[in-house]
Amino acid sequence: MKIIIIGCGRVGAGLAKVLSLQKIDVVVIDQDPAAFERLGPTFKGKTVTGIGFDEKVLLDAGIKTADALAAVTRSDEANLVAARLAKVVFKVPRVAARVYEPNKAKIFRRLGLQTISPVTLGIERLADLLASYVITPEKPIGAGQVTTLDLDVPQKLEGHKIIEINLPSEIQIFGITRAGKTFIPNPATIFEKDDLIHVAVTIAALPRLKKLFL
């Protein structure tokens, strides 16, 4: 698999390093050669100096054989142009772009582009932390039909045994972290305040899981 990343700031460099560790062929584009220093000595991919929406630069990066492209520069406009070019002209199968302004994300979506808005994500995350039950990011397993979640034990379950909860077969509690130590529970394990519950659940059963722990 080959992925092109346009922009070697903190996000672009971090993404590149993560993908490179997964043995993915990564190419990073940035107009500032010094930016590539963020990749560190362990990065095994390729770097290309230039503007991310320049067709020659994209061709040098191998966009004709790219499976995916992420435009994560500091400029929403540059990300839009680069992502649109990759999607429409070079027919890259997967294209995503970072957008700082949430309103601009609507423009991207109308053009058929996937977007990530740090502002929107930050607002939603803070709202969850302050006003609702916290569910940490999901970790897909295999092809994605099953995912794992880390859940703070809700007050209504404190003092209750796992066996007392009517868990569907698609939901399994496989671990509990308590006072900094993680263990595998049994049906008689009692939930305690501040427990962190580790759960495996099918995607289809996620709504039922959230109802159980809300």
PDB file of N, CA and C in Angstrom, residues 14-73:
ATOM      1  N   GLY A  14       3.656  13.054  12.284  1.00  0.00           N
ATOM      2  CA  GLY A  14       3.190  11.993  13.176  1.00  0.00           C
ATOM      3  C   GLY A  14       2.476  10.900  12.416  1.00  0.00           C
ATOM      4  N   LEU A  15       1.618  11.289  11.483  1.00  0.00           N
ATOM      5  CA  LEU A  15       0.906  10.320  10.661  1.00  0.00           C
ATOM      6  C   LEU A  15       1.876   9.492   9.835  1.00  0.00           C
ATOM      7  N   ALA A  16       2.861  10.156   9.255  1.00  0.00           N
ATOM      8  CA  ALA A  16       3.844   9.463   8.419  1.00  0.00           C
ATOM      9  C   ALA A  16       4.613   8.421   9.223  1.00  0.00           C
ATOM     10  N   LYS A  17       5.008   8.765  10.431  1.00  0.00           N
ATOM     11  CA  LYS A  17       5.773   7.835  11.255  1.00  0.00           C
ATOM     12  C   LYS A  17       4.934   6.629  11.664  1.00  0.00           C
ATOM     13  N   VAL A  18       3.676   6.870  11.999  1.00  0.00           N
ATOM     14  CA  VAL A  18       2.786   5.771  12.387  1.00  0.00           C
ATOM     15  C   VAL A  18       2.578   4.809  11.222  1.00  0.00           C
ATOM     16  N   LEU A  19       2.311   5.358  10.050  1.00  0.00           N
ATOM     17  CA  LEU A  19       2.074   4.512   8.874  1.00  0.00           C
ATOM     18  C   LEU A  19       3.342   3.776   8.456  1.00  0.00           C
ATOM     19  N   SER A  20       4.479   4.451   8.567  1.00  0.00           N
ATOM     20  CA  SER A  20       5.744   3.825   8.199  1.00  0.00           C
ATOM     21  C   SER A  20       6.047   2.629   9.098  1.00  0.00           C
ATOM     22  N   LEU A  21       5.725   2.743  10.383  1.00  0.00           N
ATOM     23  CA  LEU A  21       5.937   1.635  11.311  1.00  0.00           C
ATOM     24  C   LEU A  21       5.062   0.443  10.972  1.00  0.00           C
ATOM     25  N   GLN A  22       3.969   0.701  10.255  1.00  0.00           N
ATOM     26  CA  GLN A  22       3.076  -0.372   9.815  1.00  0.00           C
ATOM     27  C   GLN A  22       3.524  -0.967   8.481  1.00  0.00           C
ATOM     28  N   LYS A  23       4.730  -0.637   8.068  1.00  0.00           N
ATOM     29  CA  LYS A  23       5.324  -1.150   6.825  1.00  0.00           C
ATOM     30  C   LYS A  23       4.592  -0.670   5.575  1.00  0.00           C
ATOM     31  N   ILE A  24       3.943   0.480   5.677  1.00  0.00           N
ATOM     32  CA  ILE A  24       3.263   1.079   4.535  1.00  0.00           C
ATOM     33  C   ILE A  24       4.241   1.988   3.804  1.00  0.00           C
ATOM     34  N   ASP A  25       4.162   1.987   2.487  1.00  0.00           N
ATOM     35  CA  ASP A  25       5.015   2.851   1.665  1.00  0.00           C
ATOM     36  C   ASP A  25       4.486   4.279   1.764  1.00  0.00           C
ATOM     37  N   VAL A  26       5.244   5.161   2.425  1.00  0.00           N
ATOM     38  CA  VAL A  26       4.789   6.522   2.689  1.00  0.00           C
ATOM     39  C   VAL A  26       5.673   7.531   1.967  1.00  0.00           C
ATOM     40  N   VAL A  27       5.020   8.507   1.330  1.00  0.00           N
ATOM     41  CA  VAL A  27       5.732   9.617   0.697  1.00  0.00           C
ATOM     42  C   VAL A  27       5.208  10.912   1.303  1.00  0.00           C
ATOM     43  N   VAL A  28       6.123  11.752   1.784  1.00  0.00           N
ATOM     44  CA  VAL A  28       5.731  13.008   2.423  1.00  0.00           C
ATOM     45  C   VAL A  28       6.180  14.177   1.555  1.00  0.00           C
ATOM     46  N   ILE A  29       5.241  15.092   1.319  1.00  0.00           N
ATOM     47  CA  ILE A  29       5.532  16.286   0.518  1.00  0.00           C
ATOM     48  C   ILE A  29       5.471  17.525   1.414  1.00  0.00           C
ATOM     49  N   ASP A  30       6.458  18.404   1.292  1.00  0.00           N
ATOM     50  CA  ASP A  30       6.439  19.688   1.986  1.00  0.00           C
ATOM     51  C   ASP A  30       7.342  20.646   1.234  1.00  0.00           C
ATOM     52  N   GLN A  31       6.951  21.912   1.203  1.00  0.00           N
ATOM     53  CA  GLN A  31       7.761  22.888   0.484  1.00  0.00           C
ATOM     54  C   GLN A  31       8.972  23.353   1.279  1.00  0.00           C
ATOM     55  N   ASP A  32       9.021  23.025   2.562  1.00  0.00           N
ATOM     56  CA  ASP A  32      10.154  23.396   3.412  1.00  0.00           C
ATOM     57  C   ASP A  32      10.984  22.151   3.721  1.00  0.00           C
ATOM     58  N   PRO A  33      12.178  22.002   3.153  1.00  0.00           N
ATOM     59  CA  PRO A  33      13.002  20.813   3.391  1.00  0.00           C
ATOM     60  C   PRO A  33      13.295  20.574   4.869  1.00  0.00           C
ATOM     61  N   ALA A  34      13.389  21.661   5.645  1.00  0.00           N
ATOM     62  CA  ALA A  34      13.690  21.518   7.073  1.00  0.00           C
ATOM     63  C   ALA A  34      12.567  20.800   7.822  1.00  0.00           C
ATOM     64  N   ALA A  35      11.359  20.833   7.264  1.00  0.00           N
ATOM     65  CA  ALA A  35      10.227  20.192   7.936  1.00  0.00           C
ATOM     66  C   ALA A  35      10.416  18.687   8.045  1.00  0.00           C
ATOM     67  N   PHE A  36      11.174  18.107   7.133  1.00  0.00           N
ATOM     68  CA  PHE A  36      11.361  16.660   7.140  1.00  0.00           C
ATOM     69  C   PHE A  36      12.150  16.168   8.346  1.00  0.00           C
ATOM     70  N   GLU A  37      12.812  17.095   9.048  1.00  0.00           N
ATOM     71  CA  GLU A  37      13.550  16.710  10.253  1.00  0.00           C
ATOM     72  C   GLU A  37      12.596  16.150  11.316  1.00  0.00           C
ATOM     73  N   ARG A  38      11.315  16.536  11.247  1.00  0.00           N
ATOM     74  CA  ARG A  38      10.331  16.022  12.208  1.00  0.00           C
ATOM     75  C   ARG A  38      10.108  14.514  12.060  1.00  0.00           C
ATOM     76  N   LEU A  39      10.459  13.975  10.907  1.00  0.00           N
ATOM     77  CA  LEU A  39      10.222  12.553  10.665  1.00  0.00           C
ATOM     78  C   LEU A  39      11.169  11.667  11.467  1.00  0.00           C
ATOM     79  N   GLY A  40      12.330  12.191  11.827  1.00  0.00           N
ATOM     80  CA  GLY A  40      13.276  11.434  12.632  1.00  0.00           C
ATOM     81  C   GLY A  40      14.017  10.378  11.840  1.00  0.00           C
ATOM     82  N   PRO A  41      15.007   9.769  12.463  1.00  0.00           N
ATOM     83  CA  PRO A  41      15.877   8.809  11.771  1.00  0.00           C
ATOM     84  C   PRO A  41      15.215   7.461  11.477  1.00  0.00           C
ATOM     85  N   THR A  42      14.127   7.151  12.138  1.00  0.00           N
ATOM     86  CA  THR A  42      13.497   5.835  11.940  1.00  0.00           C
ATOM     87  C   THR A  42      12.550   5.808  10.733  1.00  0.00           C
ATOM     88  N   PHE A  43      12.232   6.980  10.183  1.00  0.00           N
ATOM     89  CA  PHE A  43      11.306   7.026   9.052  1.00  0.00           C
ATOM     90  C   PHE A  43      11.958   6.407   7.820  1.00  0.00           C
ATOM     91  N   LYS A  44      11.271   5.454   7.208  1.00  0.00           N
ATOM     92  CA  LYS A  44      11.839   4.719   6.072  1.00  0.00           C
ATOM     93  C   LYS A  44      11.219   5.110   4.735  1.00  0.00           C
ATOM     94  N   GLY A  45      10.322   6.083   4.751  1.00  0.00           N
ATOM     95  CA  GLY A  45       9.652   6.472   3.517  1.00  0.00           C
ATOM     96  C   GLY A  45      10.446   7.452   2.684  1.00  0.00           C
ATOM     97  N   LYS A  46       9.742   8.085   1.747  1.00  0.00           N
ATOM     98  CA  LYS A  46      10.363   9.019   0.809  1.00  0.00           C
ATOM     99  C   LYS A  46       9.864  10.433   1.087  1.00  0.00           C
ATOM    100  N   THR A  47      10.708  11.416   0.839  1.00  0.00           N
ATOM    101  CA  THR A  47      10.308  12.820   0.986  1.00  0.00           C
ATOM    102  C   THR A  47      10.470  13.532  -0.353  1.00  0.00           C
ATOM    103  N   VAL A  48       9.541  14.455  -0.625  1.00  0.00           N
ATOM    104  CA  VAL A  48       9.586  15.242  -1.857  1.00  0.00           C
ATOM    105  C   VAL A  48       9.386  16.705  -1.491  1.00  0.00           C
ATOM    106  N   THR A  49      10.298  17.553  -1.919  1.00  0.00           N
ATOM    107  CA  THR A  49      10.195  18.982  -1.629  1.00  0.00           C
ATOM    108  C   THR A  49       9.410  19.681  -2.731  1.00  0.00           C
ATOM    109  N   GLY A  50       8.377  20.413  -2.339  1.00  0.00           N
ATOM    110  CA  GLY A  50       7.585  21.129  -3.323  1.00  0.00           C
ATOM    111  C   GLY A  50       6.202  21.453  -2.791  1.00  0.00           C
ATOM    112  N   ILE A  51       5.404  22.117  -3.600  1.00  0.00           N
ATOM    113  CA  ILE A  51       4.046  22.490  -3.234  1.00  0.00           C
ATOM    114  C   ILE A  51       3.116  21.304  -3.495  1.00  0.00           C
ATOM    115  N   GLY A  52       2.288  20.985  -2.535  1.00  0.00           N
ATOM    116  CA  GLY A  52       1.491  19.763  -2.595  1.00  0.00           C
ATOM    117  C   GLY A  52       0.430  19.714  -3.668  1.00  0.00           C
ATOM    118  N   PHE A  53       0.062  20.872  -4.243  1.00  0.00           N
ATOM    119  CA  PHE A  53      -0.930  20.828  -5.318  1.00  0.00           C
ATOM    120  C   PHE A  53      -0.295  21.089  -6.687  1.00  0.00           C
ATOM    121  N   ASP A  54       1.027  20.992  -6.758  1.00  0.00           N
ATOM    122  CA  ASP A  54       1.735  21.089  -8.030  1.00  0.00           C
ATOM    123  C   ASP A  54       1.730  19.696  -8.678  1.00  0.00           C
ATOM    124  N   GLU A  55       1.216  19.605  -9.909  1.00  0.00           N
ATOM    125  CA  GLU A  55       1.087  18.297 -10.549  1.00  0.00           C
ATOM    126  C   GLU A  55       2.425  17.591 -10.714  1.00  0.00           C
ATOM    127  N   LYS A  56       3.472  18.337 -11.055  1.00  0.00           N
ATOM    128  CA  LYS A  56       4.784  17.716 -11.225  1.00  0.00           C
ATOM    129  C   LYS A  56       5.280  17.136  -9.904  1.00  0.00           C
ATOM    130  N   VAL A  57       5.060  17.879  -8.826  1.00  0.00           N
ATOM    131  CA  VAL A  57       5.478  17.395  -7.507  1.00  0.00           C
ATOM    132  C   VAL A  57       4.718  16.115  -7.152  1.00  0.00           C
ATOM    133  N   LEU A  58       3.419  16.112  -7.433  1.00  0.00           N
ATOM    134  CA  LEU A  58       2.611  14.920  -7.147  1.00  0.00           C
ATOM    135  C   LEU A  58       3.060  13.734  -7.997  1.00  0.00           C
ATOM    136  N   LEU A  59       3.407  14.004  -9.234  1.00  0.00           N
ATOM    137  CA  LEU A  59       3.900  12.919 -10.096  1.00  0.00           C
ATOM    138  C   LEU A  59       5.227  12.390  -9.575  1.00  0.00           C
ATOM    139  N   ASP A  60       6.109  13.295  -9.118  1.00  0.00           N
ATOM    140  CA  ASP A  60       7.387  12.867  -8.534  1.00  0.00           C
ATOM    141  C   ASP A  60       7.164  12.004  -7.292  1.00  0.00           C
ATOM    142  N   ALA A  61       6.064  12.289  -6.582  1.00  0.00           N
ATOM    143  CA  ALA A  61       5.761  11.516  -5.374  1.00  0.00           C
ATOM    144  C   ALA A  61       5.128  10.167  -5.699  1.00  0.00           C
ATOM    145  N   GLY A  62       4.803   9.965  -6.978  1.00  0.00           N
ATOM    146  CA  GLY A  62       4.227   8.681  -7.380  1.00  0.00           C
ATOM    147  C   GLY A  62       2.728   8.595  -7.215  1.00  0.00           C
ATOM    148  N   ILE A  63       2.034   9.707  -7.432  1.00  0.00           N
ATOM    149  CA  ILE A  63       0.597   9.729  -7.186  1.00  0.00           C
ATOM    150  C   ILE A  63      -0.176   8.783  -8.108  1.00  0.00           C
ATOM    151  N   LYS A  64       0.369   8.464  -9.260  1.00  0.00           N
ATOM    152  CA  LYS A  64      -0.336   7.569 -10.185  1.00  0.00           C
ATOM    153  C   LYS A  64      -0.516   6.163  -9.610  1.00  0.00           C
ATOM    154  N   THR A  65       0.321   5.801  -8.658  1.00  0.00           N
ATOM    155  CA  THR A  65       0.203   4.467  -8.047  1.00  0.00           C
ATOM    156  C   THR A  65      -0.192   4.543  -6.577  1.00  0.00           C
ATOM    157  N   ALA A  66      -0.631   5.727  -6.135  1.00  0.00           N
ATOM    158  CA  ALA A  66      -0.992   5.901  -4.720  1.00  0.00           C
ATOM    159  C   ALA A  66      -2.353   5.286  -4.422  1.00  0.00           C
ATOM    160  N   ASP A  67      -2.466   4.676  -3.254  1.00  0.00           N
ATOM    161  CA  ASP A  67      -3.737   4.113  -2.799  1.00  0.00           C
ATOM    162  C   ASP A  67      -4.521   5.119  -1.970  1.00  0.00           C
ATOM    163  N   ALA A  68      -3.823   6.087  -1.389  1.00  0.00           N
ATOM    164  CA  ALA A  68      -4.495   7.077  -0.540  1.00  0.00           C
ATOM    165  C   ALA A  68      -3.638   8.330  -0.453  1.00  0.00           C
ATOM    166  N   LEU A  69      -4.301   9.443  -0.115  1.00  0.00           N
ATOM    167  CA  LEU A  69      -3.595  10.717   0.049  1.00  0.00           C
ATOM    168  C   LEU A  69      -4.248  11.517   1.162  1.00  0.00           C
ATOM    169  N   ALA A  70      -3.422  12.122   2.004  1.00  0.00           N
ATOM    170  CA  ALA A  70      -3.901  12.995   3.072  1.00  0.00           C
ATOM    171  C   ALA A  70      -3.281  14.366   2.905  1.00  0.00           C
ATOM    172  N   ALA A  71      -4.110  15.402   2.829  1.00  0.00           N
ATOM    173  CA  ALA A  71      -3.628  16.777   2.736  1.00  0.00           C
ATOM    174  C   ALA A  71      -3.784  17.432   4.102  1.00  0.00           C
ATOM    175  N   VAL A  72      -2.673  17.674   4.777  1.00  0.00           N
ATOM    176  CA  VAL A  72      -2.726  18.160   6.165  1.00  0.00           C
ATOM    177  C   VAL A  72      -1.814  19.364   6.370  1.00  0.00           C
ATOM    178  N   THR A  73      -1.768  20.259   5.394  1.00  0.00           N
ATOM    179  CA  THR A  73      -0.975  21.478   5.550  1.00  0.00           C
ATOM    180  C   THR A  73      -1.736  22.448   6.459  1.00  0.00           C
TER     181      THR A  73
END
